[in-house]
mmCIF file of C-alpha atoms in Angstrom:
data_model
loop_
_atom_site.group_PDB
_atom_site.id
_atom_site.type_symbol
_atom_site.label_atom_id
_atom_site.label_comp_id
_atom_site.label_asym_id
_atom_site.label_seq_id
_atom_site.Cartn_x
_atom_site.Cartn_y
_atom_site.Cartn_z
ATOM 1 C CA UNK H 1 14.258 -16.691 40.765
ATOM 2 C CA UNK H 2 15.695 -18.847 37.946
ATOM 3 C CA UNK H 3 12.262 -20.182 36.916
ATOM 4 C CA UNK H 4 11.131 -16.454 36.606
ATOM 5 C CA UNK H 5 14.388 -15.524 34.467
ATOM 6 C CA UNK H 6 13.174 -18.593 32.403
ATOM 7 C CA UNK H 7 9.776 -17.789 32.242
ATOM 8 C CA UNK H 8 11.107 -14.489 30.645
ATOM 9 C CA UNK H 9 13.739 -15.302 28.391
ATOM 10 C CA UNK H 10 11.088 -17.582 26.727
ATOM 11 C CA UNK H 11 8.614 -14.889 26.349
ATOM 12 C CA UNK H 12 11.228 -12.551 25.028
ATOM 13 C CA UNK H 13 12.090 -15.506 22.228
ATOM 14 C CA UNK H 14 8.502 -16.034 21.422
ATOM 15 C CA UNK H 15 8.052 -12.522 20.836
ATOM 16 C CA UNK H 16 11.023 -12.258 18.938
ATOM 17 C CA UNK H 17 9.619 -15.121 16.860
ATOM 18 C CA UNK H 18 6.241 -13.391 16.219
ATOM 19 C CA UNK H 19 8.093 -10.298 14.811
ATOM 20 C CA UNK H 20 9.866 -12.656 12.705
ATOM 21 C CA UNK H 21 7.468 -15.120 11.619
ATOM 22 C CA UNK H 22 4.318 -12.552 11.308
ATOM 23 C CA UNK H 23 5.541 -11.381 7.555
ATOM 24 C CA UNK H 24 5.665 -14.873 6.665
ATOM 25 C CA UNK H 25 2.041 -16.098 7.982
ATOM 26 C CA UNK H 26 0.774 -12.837 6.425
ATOM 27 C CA UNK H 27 2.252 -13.924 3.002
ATOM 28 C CA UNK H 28 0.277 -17.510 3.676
ATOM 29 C CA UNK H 29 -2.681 -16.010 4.545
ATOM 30 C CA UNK H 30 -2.480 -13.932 1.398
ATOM 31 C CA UNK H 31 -3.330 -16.750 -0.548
ATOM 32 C CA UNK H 32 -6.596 -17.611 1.826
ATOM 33 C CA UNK H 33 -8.310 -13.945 1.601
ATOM 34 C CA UNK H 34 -7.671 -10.470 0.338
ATOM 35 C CA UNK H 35 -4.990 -8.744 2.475
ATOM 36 C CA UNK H 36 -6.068 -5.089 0.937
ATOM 37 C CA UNK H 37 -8.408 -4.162 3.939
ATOM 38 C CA UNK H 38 -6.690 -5.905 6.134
ATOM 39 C CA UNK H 39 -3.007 -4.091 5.427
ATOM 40 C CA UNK H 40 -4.997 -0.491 5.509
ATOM 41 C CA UNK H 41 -7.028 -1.954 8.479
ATOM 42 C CA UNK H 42 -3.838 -2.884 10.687
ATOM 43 C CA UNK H 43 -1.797 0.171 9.485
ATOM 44 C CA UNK H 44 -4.994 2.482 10.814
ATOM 45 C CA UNK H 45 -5.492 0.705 14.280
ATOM 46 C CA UNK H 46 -1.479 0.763 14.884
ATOM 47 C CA UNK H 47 -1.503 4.407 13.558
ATOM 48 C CA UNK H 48 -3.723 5.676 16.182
ATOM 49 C CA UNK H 49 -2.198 3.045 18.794
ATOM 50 C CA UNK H 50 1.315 4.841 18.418
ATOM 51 C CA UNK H 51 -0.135 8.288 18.226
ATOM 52 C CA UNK H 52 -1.707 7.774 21.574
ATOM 53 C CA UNK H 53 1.137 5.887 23.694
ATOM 54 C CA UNK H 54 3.456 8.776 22.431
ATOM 55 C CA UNK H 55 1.475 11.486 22.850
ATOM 56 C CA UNK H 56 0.116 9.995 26.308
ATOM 57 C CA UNK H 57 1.528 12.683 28.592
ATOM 58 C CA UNK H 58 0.331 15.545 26.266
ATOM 59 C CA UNK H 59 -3.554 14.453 26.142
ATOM 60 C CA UNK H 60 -5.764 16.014 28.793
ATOM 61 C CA UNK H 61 -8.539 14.461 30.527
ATOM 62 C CA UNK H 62 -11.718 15.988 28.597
ATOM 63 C CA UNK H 63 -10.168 16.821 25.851
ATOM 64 C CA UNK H 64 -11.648 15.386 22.490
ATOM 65 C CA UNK H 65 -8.391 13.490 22.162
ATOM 66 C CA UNK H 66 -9.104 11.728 25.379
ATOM 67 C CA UNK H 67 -12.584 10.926 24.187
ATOM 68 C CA UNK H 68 -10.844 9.461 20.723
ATOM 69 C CA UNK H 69 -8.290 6.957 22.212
ATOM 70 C CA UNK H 70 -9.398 7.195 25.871
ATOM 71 C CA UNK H 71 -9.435 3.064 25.280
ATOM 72 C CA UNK H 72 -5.863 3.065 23.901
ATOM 73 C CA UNK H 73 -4.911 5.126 26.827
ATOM 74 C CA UNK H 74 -6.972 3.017 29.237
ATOM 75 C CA UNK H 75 -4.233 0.135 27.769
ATOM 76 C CA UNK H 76 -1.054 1.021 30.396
ATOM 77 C CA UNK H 77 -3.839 1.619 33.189
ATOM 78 C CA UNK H 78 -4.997 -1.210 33.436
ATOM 79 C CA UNK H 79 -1.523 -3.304 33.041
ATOM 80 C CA UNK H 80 -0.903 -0.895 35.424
ATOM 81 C CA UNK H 81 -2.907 -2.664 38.644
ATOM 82 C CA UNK H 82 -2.534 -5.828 36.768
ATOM 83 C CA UNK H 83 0.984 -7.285 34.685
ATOM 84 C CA UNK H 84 0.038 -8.655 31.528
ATOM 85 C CA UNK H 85 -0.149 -12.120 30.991
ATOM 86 C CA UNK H 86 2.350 -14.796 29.296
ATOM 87 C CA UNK H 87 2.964 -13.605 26.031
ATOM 88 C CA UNK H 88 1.548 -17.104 24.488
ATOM 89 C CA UNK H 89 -2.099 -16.153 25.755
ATOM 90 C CA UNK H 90 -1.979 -13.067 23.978
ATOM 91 C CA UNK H 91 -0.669 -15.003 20.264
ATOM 92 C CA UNK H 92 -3.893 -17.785 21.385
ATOM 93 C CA UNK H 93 -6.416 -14.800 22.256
ATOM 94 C CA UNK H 94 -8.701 -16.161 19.653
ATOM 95 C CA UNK H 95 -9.218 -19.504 20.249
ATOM 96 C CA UNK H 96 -9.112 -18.631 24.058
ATOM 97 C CA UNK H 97 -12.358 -16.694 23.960
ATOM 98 C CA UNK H 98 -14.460 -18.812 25.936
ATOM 99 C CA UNK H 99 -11.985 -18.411 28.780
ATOM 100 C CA UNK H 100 -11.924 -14.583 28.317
ATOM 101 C CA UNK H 101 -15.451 -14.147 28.275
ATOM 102 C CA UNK H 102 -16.301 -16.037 31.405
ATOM 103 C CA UNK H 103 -13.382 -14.873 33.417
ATOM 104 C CA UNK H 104 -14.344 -11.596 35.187
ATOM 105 C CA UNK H 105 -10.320 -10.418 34.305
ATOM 106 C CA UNK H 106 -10.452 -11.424 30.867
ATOM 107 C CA UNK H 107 -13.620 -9.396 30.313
ATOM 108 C CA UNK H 108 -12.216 -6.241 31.703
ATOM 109 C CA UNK H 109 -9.380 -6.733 29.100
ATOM 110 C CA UNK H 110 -11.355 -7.846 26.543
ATOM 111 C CA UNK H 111 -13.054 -4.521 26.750
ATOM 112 C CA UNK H 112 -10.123 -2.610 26.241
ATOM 113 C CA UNK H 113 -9.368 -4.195 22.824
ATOM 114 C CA UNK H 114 -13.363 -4.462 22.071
ATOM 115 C CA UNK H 115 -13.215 -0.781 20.270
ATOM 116 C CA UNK H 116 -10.251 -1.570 17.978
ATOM 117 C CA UNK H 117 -11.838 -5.085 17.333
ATOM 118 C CA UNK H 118 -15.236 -3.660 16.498
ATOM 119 C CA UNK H 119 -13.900 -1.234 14.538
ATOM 120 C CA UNK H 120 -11.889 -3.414 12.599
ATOM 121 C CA UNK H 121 -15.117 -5.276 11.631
ATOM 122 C CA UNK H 122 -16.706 -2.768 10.617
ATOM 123 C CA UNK H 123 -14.413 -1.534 8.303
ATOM 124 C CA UNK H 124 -13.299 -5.068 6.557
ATOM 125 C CA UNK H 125 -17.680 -5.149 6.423
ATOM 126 C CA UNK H 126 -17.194 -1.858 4.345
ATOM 127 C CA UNK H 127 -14.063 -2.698 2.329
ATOM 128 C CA UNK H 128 -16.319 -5.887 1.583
ATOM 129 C CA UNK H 129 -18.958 -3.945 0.057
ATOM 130 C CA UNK H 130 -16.705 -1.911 -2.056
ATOM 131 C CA UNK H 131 -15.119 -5.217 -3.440
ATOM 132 C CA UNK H 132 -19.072 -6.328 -4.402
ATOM 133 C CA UNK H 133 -18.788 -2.967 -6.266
ATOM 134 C CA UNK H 134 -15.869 -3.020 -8.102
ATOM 135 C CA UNK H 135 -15.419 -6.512 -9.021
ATOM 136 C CA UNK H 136 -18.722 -8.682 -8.708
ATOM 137 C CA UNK H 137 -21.659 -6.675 -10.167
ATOM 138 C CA UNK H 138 -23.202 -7.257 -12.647
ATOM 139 C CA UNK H 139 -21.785 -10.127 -14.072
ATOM 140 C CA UNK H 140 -21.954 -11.982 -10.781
ATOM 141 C CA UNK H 141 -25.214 -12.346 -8.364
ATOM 142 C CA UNK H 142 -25.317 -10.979 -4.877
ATOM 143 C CA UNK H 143 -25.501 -15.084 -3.085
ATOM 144 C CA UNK H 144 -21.838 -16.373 -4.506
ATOM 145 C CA UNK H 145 -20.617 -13.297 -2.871
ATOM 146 C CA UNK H 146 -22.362 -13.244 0.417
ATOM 147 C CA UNK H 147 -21.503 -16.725 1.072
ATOM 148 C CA UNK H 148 -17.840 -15.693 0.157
ATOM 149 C CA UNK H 149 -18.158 -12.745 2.709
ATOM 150 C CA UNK H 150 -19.082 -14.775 5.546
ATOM 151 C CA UNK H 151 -15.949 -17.267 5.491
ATOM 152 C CA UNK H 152 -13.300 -14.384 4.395
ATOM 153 C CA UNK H 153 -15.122 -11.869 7.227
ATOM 154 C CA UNK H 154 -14.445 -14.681 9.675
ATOM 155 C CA UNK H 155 -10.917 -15.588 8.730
ATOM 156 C CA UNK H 156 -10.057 -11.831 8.465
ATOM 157 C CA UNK H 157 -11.044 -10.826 12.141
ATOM 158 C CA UNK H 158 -9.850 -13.910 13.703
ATOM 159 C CA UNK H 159 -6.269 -12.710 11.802
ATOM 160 C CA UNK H 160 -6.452 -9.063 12.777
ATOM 161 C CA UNK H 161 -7.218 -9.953 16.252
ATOM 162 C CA UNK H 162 -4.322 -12.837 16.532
ATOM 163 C CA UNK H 163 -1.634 -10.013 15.070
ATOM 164 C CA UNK H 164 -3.088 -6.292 16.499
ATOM 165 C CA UNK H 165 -3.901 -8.099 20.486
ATOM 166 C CA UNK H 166 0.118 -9.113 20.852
ATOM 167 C CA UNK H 167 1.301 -6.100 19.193
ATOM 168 C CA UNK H 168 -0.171 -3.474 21.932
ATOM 169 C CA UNK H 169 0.324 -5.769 24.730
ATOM 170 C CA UNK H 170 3.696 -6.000 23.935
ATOM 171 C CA UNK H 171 4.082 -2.369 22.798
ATOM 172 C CA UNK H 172 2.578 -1.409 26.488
ATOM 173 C CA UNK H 173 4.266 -3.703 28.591
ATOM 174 C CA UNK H 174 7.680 -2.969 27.128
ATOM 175 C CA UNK H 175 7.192 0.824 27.909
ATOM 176 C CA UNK H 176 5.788 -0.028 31.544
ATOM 177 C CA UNK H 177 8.764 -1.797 32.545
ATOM 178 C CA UNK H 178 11.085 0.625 30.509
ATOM 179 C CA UNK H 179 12.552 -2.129 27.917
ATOM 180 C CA UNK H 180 12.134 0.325 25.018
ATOM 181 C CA UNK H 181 15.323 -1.509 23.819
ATOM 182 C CA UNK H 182 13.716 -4.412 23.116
ATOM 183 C CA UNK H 183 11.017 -2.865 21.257
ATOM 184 C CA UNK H 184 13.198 -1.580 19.160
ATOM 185 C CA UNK H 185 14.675 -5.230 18.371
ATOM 186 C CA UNK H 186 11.387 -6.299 17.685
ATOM 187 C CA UNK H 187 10.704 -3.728 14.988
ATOM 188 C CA UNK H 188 14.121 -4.134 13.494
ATOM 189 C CA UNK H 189 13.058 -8.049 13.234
ATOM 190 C CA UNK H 190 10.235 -7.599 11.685
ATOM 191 C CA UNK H 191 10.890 -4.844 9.157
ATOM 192 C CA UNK H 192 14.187 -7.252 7.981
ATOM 193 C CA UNK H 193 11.556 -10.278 8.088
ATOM 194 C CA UNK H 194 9.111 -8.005 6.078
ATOM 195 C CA UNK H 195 12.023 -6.950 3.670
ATOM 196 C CA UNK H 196 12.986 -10.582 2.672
ATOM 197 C CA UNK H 197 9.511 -11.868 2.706
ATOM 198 C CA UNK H 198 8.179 -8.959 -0.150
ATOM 199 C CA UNK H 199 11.525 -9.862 -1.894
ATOM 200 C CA UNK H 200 10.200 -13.357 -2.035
ATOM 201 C CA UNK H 201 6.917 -12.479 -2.957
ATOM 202 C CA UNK H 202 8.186 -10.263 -5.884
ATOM 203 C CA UNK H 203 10.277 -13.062 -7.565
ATOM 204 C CA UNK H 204 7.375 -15.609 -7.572
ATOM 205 C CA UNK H 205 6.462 -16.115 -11.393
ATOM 206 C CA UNK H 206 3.010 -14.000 -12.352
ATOM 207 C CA UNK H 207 0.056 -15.843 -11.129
ATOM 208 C CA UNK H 208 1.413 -18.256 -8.311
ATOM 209 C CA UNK H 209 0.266 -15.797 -5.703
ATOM 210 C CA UNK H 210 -2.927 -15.000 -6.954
ATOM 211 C CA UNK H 211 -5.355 -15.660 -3.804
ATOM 212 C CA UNK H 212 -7.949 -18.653 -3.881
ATOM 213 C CA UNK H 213 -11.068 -16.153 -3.140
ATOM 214 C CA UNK H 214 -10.040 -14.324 -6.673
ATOM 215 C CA UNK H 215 -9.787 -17.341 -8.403
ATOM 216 C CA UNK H 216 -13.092 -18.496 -7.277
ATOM 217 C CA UNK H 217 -14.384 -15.201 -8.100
ATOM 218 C CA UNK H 218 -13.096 -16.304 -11.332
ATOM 219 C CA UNK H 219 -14.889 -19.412 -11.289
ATOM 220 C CA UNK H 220 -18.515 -17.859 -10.820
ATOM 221 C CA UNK H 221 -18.219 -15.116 -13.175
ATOM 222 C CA UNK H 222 -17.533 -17.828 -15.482
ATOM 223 C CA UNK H 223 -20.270 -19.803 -14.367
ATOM 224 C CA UNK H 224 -22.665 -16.969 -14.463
ATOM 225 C CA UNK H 225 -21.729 -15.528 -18.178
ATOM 226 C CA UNK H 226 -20.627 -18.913 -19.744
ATOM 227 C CA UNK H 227 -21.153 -17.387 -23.294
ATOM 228 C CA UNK H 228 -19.488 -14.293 -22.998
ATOM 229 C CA UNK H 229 -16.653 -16.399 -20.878
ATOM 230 C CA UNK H 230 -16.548 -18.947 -24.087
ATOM 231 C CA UNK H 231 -16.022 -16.426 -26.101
ATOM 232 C CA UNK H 232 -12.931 -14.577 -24.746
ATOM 233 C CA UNK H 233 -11.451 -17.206 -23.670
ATOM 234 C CA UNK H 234 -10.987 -19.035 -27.225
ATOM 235 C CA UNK H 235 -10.034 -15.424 -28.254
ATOM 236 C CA UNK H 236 -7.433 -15.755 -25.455
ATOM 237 C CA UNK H 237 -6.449 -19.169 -26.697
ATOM 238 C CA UNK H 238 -6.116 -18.231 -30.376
ATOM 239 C CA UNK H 239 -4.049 -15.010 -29.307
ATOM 240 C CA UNK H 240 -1.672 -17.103 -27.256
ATOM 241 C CA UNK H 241 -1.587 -19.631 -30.359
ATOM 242 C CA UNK H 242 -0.965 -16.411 -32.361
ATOM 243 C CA UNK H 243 2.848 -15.966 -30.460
ATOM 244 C CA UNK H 244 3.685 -19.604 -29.245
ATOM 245 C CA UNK H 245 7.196 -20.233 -30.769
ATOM 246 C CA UNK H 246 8.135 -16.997 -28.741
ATOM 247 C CA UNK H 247 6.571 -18.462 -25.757
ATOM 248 C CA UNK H 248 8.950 -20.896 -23.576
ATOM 249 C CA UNK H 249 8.219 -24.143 -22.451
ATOM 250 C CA UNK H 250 8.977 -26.549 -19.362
ATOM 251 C CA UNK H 251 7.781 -29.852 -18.988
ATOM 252 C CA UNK H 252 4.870 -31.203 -17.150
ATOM 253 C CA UNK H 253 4.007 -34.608 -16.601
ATOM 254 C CA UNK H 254 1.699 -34.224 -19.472
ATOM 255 C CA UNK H 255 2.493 -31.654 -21.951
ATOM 256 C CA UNK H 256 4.006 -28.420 -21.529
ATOM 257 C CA UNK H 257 3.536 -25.475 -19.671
ATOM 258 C CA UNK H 258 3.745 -22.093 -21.836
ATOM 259 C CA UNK H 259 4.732 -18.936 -20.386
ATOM 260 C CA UNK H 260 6.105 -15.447 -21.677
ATOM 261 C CA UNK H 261 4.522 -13.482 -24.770
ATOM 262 C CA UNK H 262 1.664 -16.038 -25.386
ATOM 263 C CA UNK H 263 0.135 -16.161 -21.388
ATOM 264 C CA UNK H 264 0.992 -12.294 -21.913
ATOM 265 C CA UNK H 265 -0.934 -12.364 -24.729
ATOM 266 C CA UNK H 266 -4.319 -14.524 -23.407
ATOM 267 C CA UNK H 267 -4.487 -12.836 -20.235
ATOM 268 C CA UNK H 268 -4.547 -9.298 -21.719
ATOM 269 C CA UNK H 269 -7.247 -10.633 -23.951
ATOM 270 C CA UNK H 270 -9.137 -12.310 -20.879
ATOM 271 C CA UNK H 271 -8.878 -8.710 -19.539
ATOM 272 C CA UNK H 272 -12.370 -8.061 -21.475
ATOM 273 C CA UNK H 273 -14.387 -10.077 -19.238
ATOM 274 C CA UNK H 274 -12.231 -11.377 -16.398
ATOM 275 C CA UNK H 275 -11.453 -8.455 -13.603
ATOM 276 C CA UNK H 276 -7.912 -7.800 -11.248
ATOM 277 C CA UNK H 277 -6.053 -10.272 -10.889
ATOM 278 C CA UNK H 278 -8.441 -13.104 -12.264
ATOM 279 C CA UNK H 279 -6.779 -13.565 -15.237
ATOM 280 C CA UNK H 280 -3.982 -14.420 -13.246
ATOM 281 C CA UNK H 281 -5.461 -17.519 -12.606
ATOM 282 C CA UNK H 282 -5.327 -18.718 -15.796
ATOM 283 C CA UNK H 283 -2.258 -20.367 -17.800
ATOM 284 C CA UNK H 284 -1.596 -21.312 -20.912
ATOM 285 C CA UNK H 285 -0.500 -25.519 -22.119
ATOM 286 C CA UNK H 286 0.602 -27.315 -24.953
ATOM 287 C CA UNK H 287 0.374 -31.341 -26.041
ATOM 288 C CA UNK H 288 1.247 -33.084 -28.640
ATOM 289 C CA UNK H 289 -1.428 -34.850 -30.672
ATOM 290 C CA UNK H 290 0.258 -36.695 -33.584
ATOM 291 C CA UNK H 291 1.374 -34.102 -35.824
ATOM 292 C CA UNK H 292 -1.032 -31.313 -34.531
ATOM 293 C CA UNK H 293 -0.574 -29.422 -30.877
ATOM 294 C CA UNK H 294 -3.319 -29.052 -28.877
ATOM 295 C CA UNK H 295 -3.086 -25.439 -26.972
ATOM 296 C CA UNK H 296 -5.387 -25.660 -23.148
ATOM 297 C CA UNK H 297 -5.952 -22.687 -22.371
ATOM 298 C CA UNK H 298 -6.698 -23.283 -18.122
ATOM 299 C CA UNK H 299 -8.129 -21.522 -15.446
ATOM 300 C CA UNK H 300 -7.819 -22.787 -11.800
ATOM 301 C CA UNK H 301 -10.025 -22.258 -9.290
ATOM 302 C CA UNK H 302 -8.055 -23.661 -6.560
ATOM 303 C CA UNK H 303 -11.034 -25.195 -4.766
ATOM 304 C CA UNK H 304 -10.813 -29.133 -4.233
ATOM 305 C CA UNK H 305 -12.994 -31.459 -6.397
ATOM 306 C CA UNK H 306 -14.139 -28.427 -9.095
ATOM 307 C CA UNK H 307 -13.156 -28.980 -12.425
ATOM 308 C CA UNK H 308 -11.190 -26.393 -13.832
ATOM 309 C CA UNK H 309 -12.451 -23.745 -16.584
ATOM 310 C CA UNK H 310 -10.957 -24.369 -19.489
ATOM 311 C CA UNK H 311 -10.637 -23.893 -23.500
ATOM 312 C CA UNK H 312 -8.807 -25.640 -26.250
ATOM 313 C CA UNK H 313 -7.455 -25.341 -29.908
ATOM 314 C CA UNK H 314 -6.124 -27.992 -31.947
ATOM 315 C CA UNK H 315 -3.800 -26.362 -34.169
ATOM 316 C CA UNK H 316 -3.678 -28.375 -37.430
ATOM 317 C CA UNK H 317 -1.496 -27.753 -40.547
ATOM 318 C CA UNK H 318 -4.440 -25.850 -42.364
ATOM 319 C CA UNK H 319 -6.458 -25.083 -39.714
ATOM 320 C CA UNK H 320 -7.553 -24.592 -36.348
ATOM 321 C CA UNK H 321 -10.394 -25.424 -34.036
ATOM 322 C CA UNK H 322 -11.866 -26.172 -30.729
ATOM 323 C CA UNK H 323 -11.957 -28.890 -29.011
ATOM 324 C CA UNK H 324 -15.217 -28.653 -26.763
ATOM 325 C CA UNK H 325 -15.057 -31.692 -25.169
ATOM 326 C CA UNK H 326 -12.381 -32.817 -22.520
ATOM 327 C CA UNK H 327 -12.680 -36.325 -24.039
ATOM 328 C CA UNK H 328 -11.271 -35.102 -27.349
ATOM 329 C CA UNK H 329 -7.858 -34.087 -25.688
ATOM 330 C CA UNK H 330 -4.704 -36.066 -25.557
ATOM 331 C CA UNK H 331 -5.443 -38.322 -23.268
ATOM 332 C CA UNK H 332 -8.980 -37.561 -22.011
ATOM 333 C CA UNK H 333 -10.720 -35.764 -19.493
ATOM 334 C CA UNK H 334 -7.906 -36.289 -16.733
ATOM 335 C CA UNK H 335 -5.456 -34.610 -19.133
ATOM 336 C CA UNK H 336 -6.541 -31.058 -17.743
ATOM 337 C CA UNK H 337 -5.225 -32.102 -14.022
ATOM 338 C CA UNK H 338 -1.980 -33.643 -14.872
ATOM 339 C CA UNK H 339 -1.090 -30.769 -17.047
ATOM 340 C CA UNK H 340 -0.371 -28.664 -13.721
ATOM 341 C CA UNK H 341 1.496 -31.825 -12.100
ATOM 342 C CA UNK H 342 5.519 -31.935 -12.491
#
């Protein structure tokens, strides 16, 4: 008896620490992949979830409302005959797969998630498709993007699937065994969770949030147009050059880092050629080179051992111009990594 009062006070505080924590991991995982699809993908799948466990009583067998969520319905029936497991198989159900599909019980269940699941891929497949649309062609070839795809496809299911699987078990068992007051906790957790975690996200300074897929994105169109990329980008440079004593500064461990009207100003120009939030990606740096100042104008493409994009003017007393090799800045080549360090 105690070890099963236990056994459920810790799977009420892990659930109460999914509701709390799931804001937060979203936020993370924000950063990894788009979270577009998968916020309209999670809110559609819980949509028709809720729909059917409140309207359970009301939908006749037959009926074309059966036929639509007769695998949402199917849910409580089968937790029914058999109690749903510890709470912390449900949060693994990912990386438990093999176990699932080679238990004849795990398959049964597995079914009854296998519609949402499959229809969650297909639409993140679709939403994928419209993102080739809207912000890859034509600057950018189909093969960057497919090979994109395939990772952010990958880490978008397996993060649907961790966050949608615990949500209806929980959602069913706390109706079966008639702890609707807990449920209610739970949803109170997470929308306070949710409301400090979006205040968080809105007071981040312009750019820090900007996920590492866009940036890369960044990176190949770049890459792929390097003329057309030159040439707004030194017309970025020279408008952020244009406003710099308005702009204000804080120290870096080489130079300093410029923000208000001149980033304002580049990354409206960089809005010609660079799409969404790319432009985000890029910030705007100042060094001292005797009496001239060097302005880097830098984009990051937050991937490991790839050297940033960037462009330079070297503002002297009657003139300006570019500095196109890294070797010709204020301390060299390395100069365009320590700029970001404190």
């Amino acid at each position: 008896m105690v070890v099963r009062a236990a056994s459920a006070t810790g799977d009420f505080v892990l659930r109460l620490a999914f509701f709390a924590l799931a804001p937060w991991v979203f936020l993370f995982f924000s950063l990894l992949v788009p979270v577009g699809a998968i916020l309209i993908n999670l809110a559609l799948t819980m949509l028709v979830f809720f729909i059917a466990e409140a309207y359970r009583g009301h939908i006749r067998r037959g009926s074309i409302a059966y036929k639509l969520m007769r695998r949402q319905l199917a849910l409580a029936d089968f937790y029914r005959r058999r109690p749903p497991r510890p709470f912390i198989y449900y949060l693994l159900y990912p990386l438990l797969a093999p176990y699932w599909l080679l238990t004849r019980d795990g398959r049964s269940e597995f079914r009854l998630f296998r519609r949402f699941l499959i229809a969650n891929a297909a639409l993140l497949a679709i939403f994928r498709v419209v993102e080739y649309q809207r912000w890859w062609q034509p600057d950018i070839s189909l093969g960057p993007f497919l090979r994109a795809s395939a990772l952010i496809l990958l880490f978008q299911s397996a993060f649907v699937t961790a966050f949608i699987v615990p949500v209806m078990v929980t959602v069913v068992d706390s109706k079966l065994h008639k702890k609707r007051r807990r449920l209610s906790v739970y949803a109170t957790v997470f929308a306070l969770s949710g409301a400090f975690c979006i205040l968080a996200y809105a007071l981040q300074p312009s750019g820090v949030m900007t996920p590492a897929p866009v940036c890369a994105r960044m990176r190949e169109r770049s890459v792929a147009q390097p003329e057309r990329a030159e040439e707004v980008q030194r017309h970025a440079a020279e408008a952020a050059l244009a406003v710099l004593p308005e702009g204000k500064r804080t120290k870096k461990k080489t130079g300093e880092e410029i923000s208000g009207p001149p980033l304002d100003r580049a990354r409206a120009e960089l809005g010609a050629f660079y799409r969404g939030q790319e432009v985000d990606c890029f910030r705007v740096f100042a060094m001292a080179d005797g009496e001239a100042e060097v302005i880097v104008l830098r984009g990051d493409s937050k991937k490991r051992k790839t050297s940033p994009i960037w462009m330079a003017l070297k503002a002297e007393r009657q003139a300006t111009r570019v500095l196109d090799d890294a070797a010709d800045l204020p301390g060299g080549e390395g100069v365009l990594d320590d700029l970001t360090k404190r």
